[in-house]
PDB file of C-alpha atoms in Angstrom:
ATOM      1  CA  UNK A   1      91.439  67.317-208.901  1.00 40.00           C
ATOM      2  CA  UNK A   2      92.998  70.480-207.550  1.00 37.00           C
ATOM      3  CA  UNK A   3      92.860  70.782-203.756  1.00 39.00           C
ATOM      4  CA  UNK A   4      91.273  74.212-204.229  1.00 38.00           C
ATOM      5  CA  UNK A   5      88.224  72.544-205.755  1.00 37.00           C
ATOM      6  CA  UNK A   6      87.619  70.315-202.746  1.00 37.00           C
ATOM      7  CA  UNK A   7      85.180  71.268-200.029  1.00 41.00           C
ATOM      8  CA  UNK A   8      86.908  72.060-196.746  1.00 52.00           C
ATOM      9  CA  UNK A   9      86.757  69.333-194.138  1.00 63.00           C
ATOM     10  CA  UNK A  10      84.662  69.940-191.055  1.00 70.00           C
ATOM     11  CA  UNK A  11      86.401  70.967-187.889  1.00 83.00           C
ATOM     12  CA  UNK A  12      86.124  68.811-184.793  1.00 85.00           C
ATOM     13  CA  UNK A  13      83.785  71.371-183.192  1.00 87.00           C
ATOM     14  CA  UNK A  14      81.443  71.241-186.196  1.00 84.00           C
ATOM     15  CA  UNK A  15      81.368  67.457-186.064  1.00 85.00           C
ATOM     16  CA  UNK A  16      80.664  67.595-182.332  1.00 89.00           C
ATOM     17  CA  UNK A  17      77.781  70.052-182.851  1.00 90.00           C
ATOM     18  CA  UNK A  18      76.234  67.786-185.445  1.00 90.00           C
ATOM     19  CA  UNK A  19      76.495  64.777-183.171  1.00 90.00           C
ATOM     20  CA  UNK A  20      74.978  66.663-180.262  1.00 94.00           C
ATOM     21  CA  UNK A  21      72.129  67.840-182.487  1.00 94.00           C
ATOM     22  CA  UNK A  22      71.473  64.297-183.688  1.00 92.00           C
ATOM     23  CA  UNK A  23      71.580  63.062-180.093  1.00 94.00           C
ATOM     24  CA  UNK A  24      69.129  65.736-178.971  1.00 96.00           C
ATOM     25  CA  UNK A  25      66.745  64.852-181.789  1.00 95.00           C
ATOM     26  CA  UNK A  26      66.945  61.159-180.918  1.00 95.00           C
ATOM     27  CA  UNK A  27      66.292  61.816-177.233  1.00 96.00           C
ATOM     28  CA  UNK A  28      63.301  64.010-178.109  1.00 97.00           C
ATOM     29  CA  UNK A  29      61.863  61.226-180.268  1.00 96.00           C
ATOM     30  CA  UNK A  30      62.281  58.635-177.528  1.00 96.00           C
ATOM     31  CA  UNK A  31      60.998  60.966-174.822  1.00 96.00           C
ATOM     32  CA  UNK A  32      57.858  61.868-176.778  1.00 95.00           C
ATOM     33  CA  UNK A  33      57.144  58.209-177.451  1.00 95.00           C
ATOM     34  CA  UNK A  34      57.551  57.262-173.791  1.00 94.00           C
ATOM     35  CA  UNK A  35      55.286  60.098-172.644  1.00 93.00           C
ATOM     36  CA  UNK A  36      52.562  58.937-175.027  1.00 91.00           C
ATOM     37  CA  UNK A  37      52.821  55.310-173.932  1.00 89.00           C
ATOM     38  CA  UNK A  38      52.886  56.140-170.221  1.00 90.00           C
ATOM     39  CA  UNK A  39      50.176  58.821-170.153  1.00 89.00           C
ATOM     40  CA  UNK A  40      47.953  57.442-172.941  1.00 85.00           C
ATOM     41  CA  UNK A  41      46.444  60.892-173.552  1.00 85.00           C
ATOM     42  CA  UNK A  42      42.847  61.136-174.688  1.00 78.00           C
ATOM     43  CA  UNK A  43      42.061  63.073-177.846  1.00 79.00           C
ATOM     44  CA  UNK A  44      45.402  62.629-179.566  1.00 83.00           C
ATOM     45  CA  UNK A  45      43.767  60.863-182.513  1.00 77.00           C
ATOM     46  CA  UNK A  46      41.225  63.663-183.004  1.00 80.00           C
ATOM     47  CA  UNK A  47      43.493  66.023-184.941  1.00 81.00           C
ATOM     48  CA  UNK A  48      45.686  69.033-184.284  1.00 85.00           C
ATOM     49  CA  UNK A  49      42.775  70.953-182.801  1.00 81.00           C
ATOM     50  CA  UNK A  50      43.524  69.081-179.583  1.00 84.00           C
ATOM     51  CA  UNK A  51      46.335  70.525-177.477  1.00 90.00           C
ATOM     52  CA  UNK A  52      47.993  67.176-176.800  1.00 90.00           C
ATOM     53  CA  UNK A  53      48.048  66.339-180.512  1.00 92.00           C
ATOM     54  CA  UNK A  54      49.525  69.731-181.358  1.00 93.00           C
ATOM     55  CA  UNK A  55      52.264  69.335-178.750  1.00 95.00           C
ATOM     56  CA  UNK A  56      53.040  65.830-179.987  1.00 94.00           C
ATOM     57  CA  UNK A  57      53.225  67.066-183.569  1.00 96.00           C
ATOM     58  CA  UNK A  58      55.552  69.917-182.552  1.00 96.00           C
ATOM     59  CA  UNK A  59      57.863  67.612-180.571  1.00 96.00           C
ATOM     60  CA  UNK A  60      58.167  65.088-183.379  1.00 96.00           C
ATOM     61  CA  UNK A  61      58.652  67.853-185.952  1.00 96.00           C
ATOM     62  CA  UNK A  62      61.454  69.402-183.874  1.00 96.00           C
ATOM     63  CA  UNK A  63      63.129  65.991-183.586  1.00 95.00           C
ATOM     64  CA  UNK A  64      62.927  65.441-187.347  1.00 93.00           C
ATOM     65  CA  UNK A  65      64.382  68.887-188.069  1.00 92.00           C
ATOM     66  CA  UNK A  66      67.270  68.259-185.657  1.00 93.00           C
ATOM     67  CA  UNK A  67      68.082  64.968-187.349  1.00 91.00           C
ATOM     68  CA  UNK A  68      67.927  66.493-190.827  1.00 88.00           C
ATOM     69  CA  UNK A  69      70.102  69.476-189.905  1.00 88.00           C
ATOM     70  CA  UNK A  70      72.636  67.120-188.323  1.00 89.00           C
ATOM     71  CA  UNK A  71      72.929  65.065-191.501  1.00 83.00           C
ATOM     72  CA  UNK A  72      72.523  67.797-194.155  1.00 79.00           C
ATOM     73  CA  UNK A  73      76.265  68.219-194.876  1.00 75.00           C
ATOM     74  CA  UNK A  74      76.390  64.527-195.862  1.00 71.00           C
ATOM     75  CA  UNK A  75      73.381  64.698-198.184  1.00 75.00           C
ATOM     76  CA  UNK A  76      73.738  65.270-201.919  1.00 72.00           C
ATOM     77  CA  UNK A  77      71.048  67.224-203.752  1.00 76.00           C
ATOM     78  CA  UNK A  78      69.704  63.888-205.003  1.00 71.00           C
ATOM     79  CA  UNK A  79      68.728  62.951-201.427  1.00 74.00           C
ATOM     80  CA  UNK A  80      66.883  66.197-200.858  1.00 79.00           C
ATOM     81  CA  UNK A  81      64.852  65.588-204.006  1.00 84.00           C
ATOM     82  CA  UNK A  82      64.323  61.942-203.037  1.00 86.00           C
ATOM     83  CA  UNK A  83      62.790  62.659-199.618  1.00 89.00           C
ATOM     84  CA  UNK A  84      59.531  64.238-200.945  1.00 92.00           C
ATOM     85  CA  UNK A  85      59.107  61.265-203.299  1.00 91.00           C
ATOM     86  CA  UNK A  86      59.694  58.895-200.387  1.00 94.00           C
ATOM     87  CA  UNK A  87      57.091  60.713-198.289  1.00 94.00           C
ATOM     88  CA  UNK A  88      54.482  60.441-201.028  1.00 94.00           C
ATOM     89  CA  UNK A  89      55.275  56.754-201.593  1.00 94.00           C
ATOM     90  CA  UNK A  90      54.824  55.952-197.904  1.00 95.00           C
ATOM     91  CA  UNK A  91      51.508  57.760-197.606  1.00 93.00           C
ATOM     92  CA  UNK A  92      49.916  56.485-200.815  1.00 93.00           C
ATOM     93  CA  UNK A  93      50.837  52.841-200.215  1.00 90.00           C
ATOM     94  CA  UNK A  94      50.010  53.010-196.514  1.00 87.00           C
ATOM     95  CA  UNK A  95      46.611  54.549-197.135  1.00 85.00           C
ATOM     96  CA  UNK A  96      45.738  51.928-199.752  1.00 85.00           C
ATOM     97  CA  UNK A  97      46.987  48.832-197.916  1.00 82.00           C
ATOM     98  CA  UNK A  98      45.365  49.949-194.651  1.00 72.00           C
ATOM     99  CA  UNK A  99      41.971  49.830-196.311  1.00 72.00           C
ATOM    100  CA  UNK A 100      42.160  46.248-197.650  1.00 73.00           C
ATOM    101  CA  UNK A 101      42.126  42.803-196.054  1.00 68.00           C
ATOM    102  CA  UNK A 102      45.907  42.386-195.936  1.00 72.00           C
ATOM    103  CA  UNK A 103      47.660  42.117-192.539  1.00 72.00           C
ATOM    104  CA  UNK A 104      50.587  44.260-193.753  1.00 79.00           C
ATOM    105  CA  UNK A 105      51.377  47.989-193.972  1.00 86.00           C
ATOM    106  CA  UNK A 106      53.842  48.692-196.822  1.00 90.00           C
ATOM    107  CA  UNK A 107      53.943  52.307-195.624  1.00 93.00           C
ATOM    108  CA  UNK A 108      57.710  52.543-195.154  1.00 96.00           C
ATOM    109  CA  UNK A 109      59.247  51.751-198.539  1.00 96.00           C
ATOM    110  CA  UNK A 110      60.255  55.384-199.032  1.00 96.00           C
ATOM    111  CA  UNK A 111      61.716  55.579-195.527  1.00 97.00           C
ATOM    112  CA  UNK A 112      63.782  52.428-196.042  1.00 98.00           C
ATOM    113  CA  UNK A 113      64.941  53.667-199.432  1.00 96.00           C
ATOM    114  CA  UNK A 114      66.313  56.879-197.903  1.00 95.00           C
ATOM    115  CA  UNK A 115      67.866  54.925-195.028  1.00 96.00           C
ATOM    116  CA  UNK A 116      69.638  52.623-197.482  1.00 96.00           C
ATOM    117  CA  UNK A 117      70.960  55.512-199.571  1.00 93.00           C
ATOM    118  CA  UNK A 118      71.698  58.188-196.978  1.00 92.00           C
ATOM    119  CA  UNK A 119      72.025  56.485-193.603  1.00 93.00           C
ATOM    120  CA  UNK A 120      70.328  56.215-190.261  1.00 93.00           C
ATOM    121  CA  UNK A 121      69.638  59.857-189.414  1.00 89.00           C
ATOM    122  CA  UNK A 122      68.229  60.669-192.851  1.00 91.00           C
ATOM    123  CA  UNK A 123      66.090  57.527-192.734  1.00 94.00           C
ATOM    124  CA  UNK A 124      64.774  58.328-189.258  1.00 93.00           C
ATOM    125  CA  UNK A 125      63.971  61.914-190.228  1.00 92.00           C
ATOM    126  CA  UNK A 126      62.132  60.719-193.338  1.00 94.00           C
ATOM    127  CA  UNK A 127      60.051  58.309-191.267  1.00 95.00           C
ATOM    128  CA  UNK A 128      59.013  61.048-188.855  1.00 95.00           C
ATOM    129  CA  UNK A 129      58.242  63.589-191.583  1.00 94.00           C
ATOM    130  CA  UNK A 130      56.176  61.020-193.475  1.00 94.00           C
ATOM    131  CA  UNK A 131      54.052  60.358-190.402  1.00 94.00           C
ATOM    132  CA  UNK A 132      53.615  64.064-189.641  1.00 94.00           C
ATOM    133  CA  UNK A 133      52.442  64.905-193.159  1.00 95.00           C
ATOM    134  CA  UNK A 134      50.140  61.892-193.222  1.00 93.00           C
ATOM    135  CA  UNK A 135      48.689  62.899-189.851  1.00 92.00           C
ATOM    136  CA  UNK A 136      47.433  66.183-191.311  1.00 93.00           C
ATOM    137  CA  UNK A 137      44.585  64.260-192.940  1.00 89.00           C
ATOM    138  CA  UNK A 138      44.752  60.993-190.945  1.00 86.00           C
ATOM    139  CA  UNK A 139      45.389  62.119-187.338  1.00 86.00           C
ATOM    140  CA  UNK A 140      45.451  58.601-185.905  1.00 83.00           C
ATOM    141  CA  UNK A 141      48.881  57.891-187.432  1.00 87.00           C
ATOM    142  CA  UNK A 142      50.586  60.698-185.467  1.00 90.00           C
ATOM    143  CA  UNK A 143      51.591  58.610-182.420  1.00 90.00           C
ATOM    144  CA  UNK A 144      53.439  56.167-184.701  1.00 91.00           C
ATOM    145  CA  UNK A 145      56.140  58.701-185.642  1.00 95.00           C
ATOM    146  CA  UNK A 146      58.705  57.124-183.310  1.00 95.00           C
ATOM    147  CA  UNK A 147      58.116  53.696-184.851  1.00 95.00           C
ATOM    148  CA  UNK A 148      58.506  55.183-188.327  1.00 96.00           C
ATOM    149  CA  UNK A 149      61.781  56.792-187.239  1.00 96.00           C
ATOM    150  CA  UNK A 150      62.987  53.423-185.938  1.00 97.00           C
ATOM    151  CA  UNK A 151      62.324  51.844-189.342  1.00 98.00           C
ATOM    152  CA  UNK A 152      64.532  54.429-191.064  1.00 97.00           C
ATOM    153  CA  UNK A 153      67.229  54.096-188.410  1.00 97.00           C
ATOM    154  CA  UNK A 154      67.298  50.303-188.700  1.00 98.00           C
ATOM    155  CA  UNK A 155      67.355  50.493-192.512  1.00 98.00           C
ATOM    156  CA  UNK A 156      70.428  52.719-192.377  1.00 97.00           C
ATOM    157  CA  UNK A 157      72.037  50.424-189.806  1.00 98.00           C
ATOM    158  CA  UNK A 158      71.389  47.342-191.931  1.00 98.00           C
ATOM    159  CA  UNK A 159      72.834  49.021-195.027  1.00 97.00           C
ATOM    160  CA  UNK A 160      75.881  50.227-193.102  1.00 96.00           C
ATOM    161  CA  UNK A 161      76.715  46.698-191.970  1.00 96.00           C
ATOM    162  CA  UNK A 162      76.341  45.001-195.359  1.00 95.00           C
ATOM    163  CA  UNK A 163      72.707  43.931-195.686  1.00 96.00           C
ATOM    164  CA  UNK A 164      72.609  45.154-199.306  1.00 95.00           C
ATOM    165  CA  UNK A 165      75.792  43.468-200.493  1.00 93.00           C
ATOM    166  CA  UNK A 166      73.784  40.299-201.117  1.00 89.00           C
ATOM    167  CA  UNK A 167      70.124  40.598-202.199  1.00 81.00           C
ATOM    168  CA  UNK A 168      68.990  37.760-199.923  1.00 91.00           C
ATOM    169  CA  UNK A 169      70.302  39.563-196.830  1.00 96.00           C
ATOM    170  CA  UNK A 170      67.887  42.489-197.217  1.00 97.00           C
ATOM    171  CA  UNK A 171      64.669  40.603-196.311  1.00 97.00           C
ATOM    172  CA  UNK A 172      66.465  38.895-193.406  1.00 97.00           C
ATOM    173  CA  UNK A 173      67.484  42.298-192.034  1.00 98.00           C
ATOM    174  CA  UNK A 174      63.930  43.506-192.650  1.00 98.00           C
ATOM    175  CA  UNK A 175      62.423  40.634-190.658  1.00 98.00           C
ATOM    176  CA  UNK A 176      64.725  41.373-187.710  1.00 97.00           C
ATOM    177  CA  UNK A 177      63.854  45.069-187.919  1.00 98.00           C
ATOM    178  CA  UNK A 178      60.175  44.137-188.021  1.00 96.00           C
ATOM    179  CA  UNK A 179      60.391  42.374-184.666  1.00 97.00           C
ATOM    180  CA  UNK A 180      61.884  45.482-183.029  1.00 97.00           C
ATOM    181  CA  UNK A 181      59.429  47.850-184.714  1.00 96.00           C
ATOM    182  CA  UNK A 182      56.500  45.616-183.789  1.00 92.00           C
ATOM    183  CA  UNK A 183      57.432  45.661-180.101  1.00 92.00           C
ATOM    184  CA  UNK A 184      57.753  49.473-180.156  1.00 93.00           C
ATOM    185  CA  UNK A 185      54.534  50.072-182.099  1.00 90.00           C
ATOM    186  CA  UNK A 186      52.265  47.621-180.269  1.00 89.00           C
ATOM    187  CA  UNK A 187      51.616  49.763-177.143  1.00 90.00           C
ATOM    188  CA  UNK A 188      50.720  52.751-179.326  1.00 87.00           C
ATOM    189  CA  UNK A 189      48.397  50.683-181.495  1.00 83.00           C
ATOM    190  CA  UNK A 190      46.685  49.336-178.396  1.00 82.00           C
ATOM    191  CA  UNK A 191      45.862  52.638-176.718  1.00 74.00           C
ATOM    192  CA  UNK A 192      45.188  54.769-179.829  1.00 68.00           C
ATOM    193  CA  UNK A 193      43.287  52.385-182.051  1.00 62.00           C
ATOM    194  CA  UNK A 194      42.222  49.639-179.713  1.00 61.00           C
ATOM    195  CA  UNK A 195      44.211  47.368-182.013  1.00 56.00           C
ATOM    196  CA  UNK A 196      42.226  48.093-185.175  1.00 55.00           C
ATOM    197  CA  UNK A 197      44.584  50.355-187.141  1.00 56.00           C
ATOM    198  CA  UNK A 198      43.924  48.589-190.414  1.00 54.00           C
ATOM    199  CA  UNK A 199      41.281  46.252-191.851  1.00 48.00           C
ATOM    200  CA  UNK A 200      43.616  43.275-192.177  1.00 58.00           C
ATOM    201  CA  UNK A 201      45.617  43.814-188.989  1.00 70.00           C
ATOM    202  CA  UNK A 202      42.462  44.544-187.028  1.00 72.00           C
ATOM    203  CA  UNK A 203      41.063  41.163-188.044  1.00 76.00           C
ATOM    204  CA  UNK A 204      44.152  39.427-186.652  1.00 79.00           C
ATOM    205  CA  UNK A 205      43.839  41.333-183.356  1.00 82.00           C
ATOM    206  CA  UNK A 206      40.156  40.404-183.141  1.00 81.00           C
ATOM    207  CA  UNK A 207      41.054  36.727-183.608  1.00 84.00           C
ATOM    208  CA  UNK A 208      43.513  36.806-180.699  1.00 85.00           C
ATOM    209  CA  UNK A 209      41.031  38.710-178.537  1.00 83.00           C
ATOM    210  CA  UNK A 210      38.418  36.022-179.189  1.00 86.00           C
ATOM    211  CA  UNK A 211      40.907  33.498-177.785  1.00 89.00           C
ATOM    212  CA  UNK A 212      40.995  35.399-174.486  1.00 85.00           C
ATOM    213  CA  UNK A 213      44.098  37.564-174.923  1.00 83.00           C
ATOM    214  CA  UNK A 214      44.245  41.025-173.395  1.00 83.00           C
ATOM    215  CA  UNK A 215      44.237  43.947-175.826  1.00 81.00           C
ATOM    216  CA  UNK A 216      47.962  44.652-175.472  1.00 83.00           C
ATOM    217  CA  UNK A 217      48.821  40.964-175.752  1.00 88.00           C
ATOM    218  CA  UNK A 218      46.672  40.570-178.874  1.00 86.00           C
ATOM    219  CA  UNK A 219      48.125  43.672-180.520  1.00 86.00           C
ATOM    220  CA  UNK A 220      51.685  42.589-179.702  1.00 89.00           C
ATOM    221  CA  UNK A 221      51.110  39.126-181.171  1.00 88.00           C
ATOM    222  CA  UNK A 222      49.593  40.691-184.285  1.00 86.00           C
ATOM    223  CA  UNK A 223      52.573  43.032-184.607  1.00 88.00           C
ATOM    224  CA  UNK A 224      55.046  40.151-184.267  1.00 90.00           C
ATOM    225  CA  UNK A 225      53.208  38.355-187.053  1.00 89.00           C
ATOM    226  CA  UNK A 226      52.665  41.286-189.409  1.00 89.00           C
ATOM    227  CA  UNK A 227      55.728  43.481-188.909  1.00 93.00           C
ATOM    228  CA  UNK A 228      58.524  40.988-189.676  1.00 96.00           C
ATOM    229  CA  UNK A 229      56.837  39.923-192.909  1.00 94.00           C
ATOM    230  CA  UNK A 230      55.983  43.491-193.832  1.00 94.00           C
ATOM    231  CA  UNK A 231      59.507  44.793-193.244  1.00 97.00           C
ATOM    232  CA  UNK A 232      61.076  41.806-195.030  1.00 97.00           C
ATOM    233  CA  UNK A 233      59.041  42.679-198.132  1.00 96.00           C
ATOM    234  CA  UNK A 234      59.743  46.401-197.787  1.00 97.00           C
ATOM    235  CA  UNK A 235      63.507  45.933-197.335  1.00 98.00           C
ATOM    236  CA  UNK A 236      63.637  43.611-200.346  1.00 97.00           C
ATOM    237  CA  UNK A 237      61.682  46.005-202.588  1.00 96.00           C
ATOM    238  CA  UNK A 238      63.843  48.958-201.525  1.00 97.00           C
ATOM    239  CA  UNK A 239      67.036  46.946-202.115  1.00 96.00           C
ATOM    240  CA  UNK A 240      65.891  45.927-205.609  1.00 95.00           C
ATOM    241  CA  UNK A 241      65.033  49.558-206.402  1.00 94.00           C
ATOM    242  CA  UNK A 242      68.531  50.649-205.376  1.00 94.00           C
ATOM    243  CA  UNK A 243      70.158  47.923-207.443  1.00 93.00           C
ATOM    244  CA  UNK A 244      68.106  49.135-210.399  1.00 93.00           C
ATOM    245  CA  UNK A 245      69.582  52.639-210.109  1.00 90.00           C
ATOM    246  CA  UNK A 246      72.461  53.608-212.413  1.00 90.00           C
ATOM    247  CA  UNK A 247      75.862  53.240-210.737  1.00 89.00           C
ATOM    248  CA  UNK A 248      76.549  56.937-211.141  1.00 87.00           C
ATOM    249  CA  UNK A 249      73.412  57.830-209.203  1.00 85.00           C
ATOM    250  CA  UNK A 250      73.805  55.339-206.354  1.00 87.00           C
ATOM    251  CA  UNK A 251      77.509  56.159-206.137  1.00 86.00           C
ATOM    252  CA  UNK A 252      76.735  59.856-205.668  1.00 84.00           C
ATOM    253  CA  UNK A 253      75.623  59.187-202.100  1.00 87.00           C
ATOM    254  CA  UNK A 254      78.410  59.669-199.577  1.00 86.00           C
ATOM    255  CA  UNK A 255      76.878  57.029-197.295  1.00 91.00           C
ATOM    256  CA  UNK A 256      76.940  54.450-200.108  1.00 92.00           C
ATOM    257  CA  UNK A 257      80.619  55.124-200.836  1.00 90.00           C
ATOM    258  CA  UNK A 258      81.828  55.494-197.264  1.00 91.00           C
ATOM    259  CA  UNK A 259      80.449  52.177-196.047  1.00 94.00           C
ATOM    260  CA  UNK A 260      80.582  50.290-199.365  1.00 93.00           C
ATOM    261  CA  UNK A 261      76.858  49.641-198.979  1.00 95.00           C
ATOM    262  CA  UNK A 262      76.619  47.904-202.353  1.00 92.00           C
ATOM    263  CA  UNK A 263      80.067  46.303-202.196  1.00 85.00           C
ATOM    264  CA  UNK A 264      82.229  46.903-205.232  1.00 71.00           C
ATOM    265  CA  UNK A 265      79.262  48.172-207.237  1.00 61.00           C
ATOM    266  CA  UNK A 266      78.916  51.278-205.065  1.00 45.00           C
ATOM    267  CA  UNK A 267      82.540  52.343-205.513  1.00 45.00           C
ATOM    268  CA  UNK A 268      82.839  52.221-209.291  1.00 46.00           C
TER     269      UNK A 268
END
């Protein structure tokens, strides 16, 4: 290919700006999460008509935009068209599973899919955006945006370090991610929902409470039971979906090629 047809490489200052933007978005995510856990504001689950909910929504939205802008130069058009599909997949599955007697969530398959294909920042941004859109008609999910971002970040990290090169590694990485996500999400679940965010998970929390556990202890135990299994299933499903993609499509992602996410398959 003629050098004239290649896109110009980024300058060091452009790379630095992108990294600073990604760092700012990450810090805003973490800061918003910590404020919610520490202050436990009343009314946040009552919709955007409440000031605290509106401020939380705005902070998480700003963080997601920062992360997306920071990663946009690395994203092919296929990623930009994939993100809306991922958002819909998360919301539909999460809404359905949350209403049945299953102690799982399955509300992050789309987020993990983007993380596997496009990396940590794209995955984190997708997780946040999914939660924000969902919160427009289910306000109680809003405080979980940081946990959703962590899922996407960990999916991208797992893919970057080879978790998709062997199919059996994906659920192992998912189980490890589930432990971390469960620890992060448990305090939010305790103060927003009282531990009853879903029919199935709420039943597990109630069982621990009947044994004398405090609310936070019961919710944490439930999370450490549900989240590893949930994320193991989600990571495996997302990995199988990626392996089912044509090589040309999966190979169009710069992240897949740069880190040989799928081994030799991703480079052909």
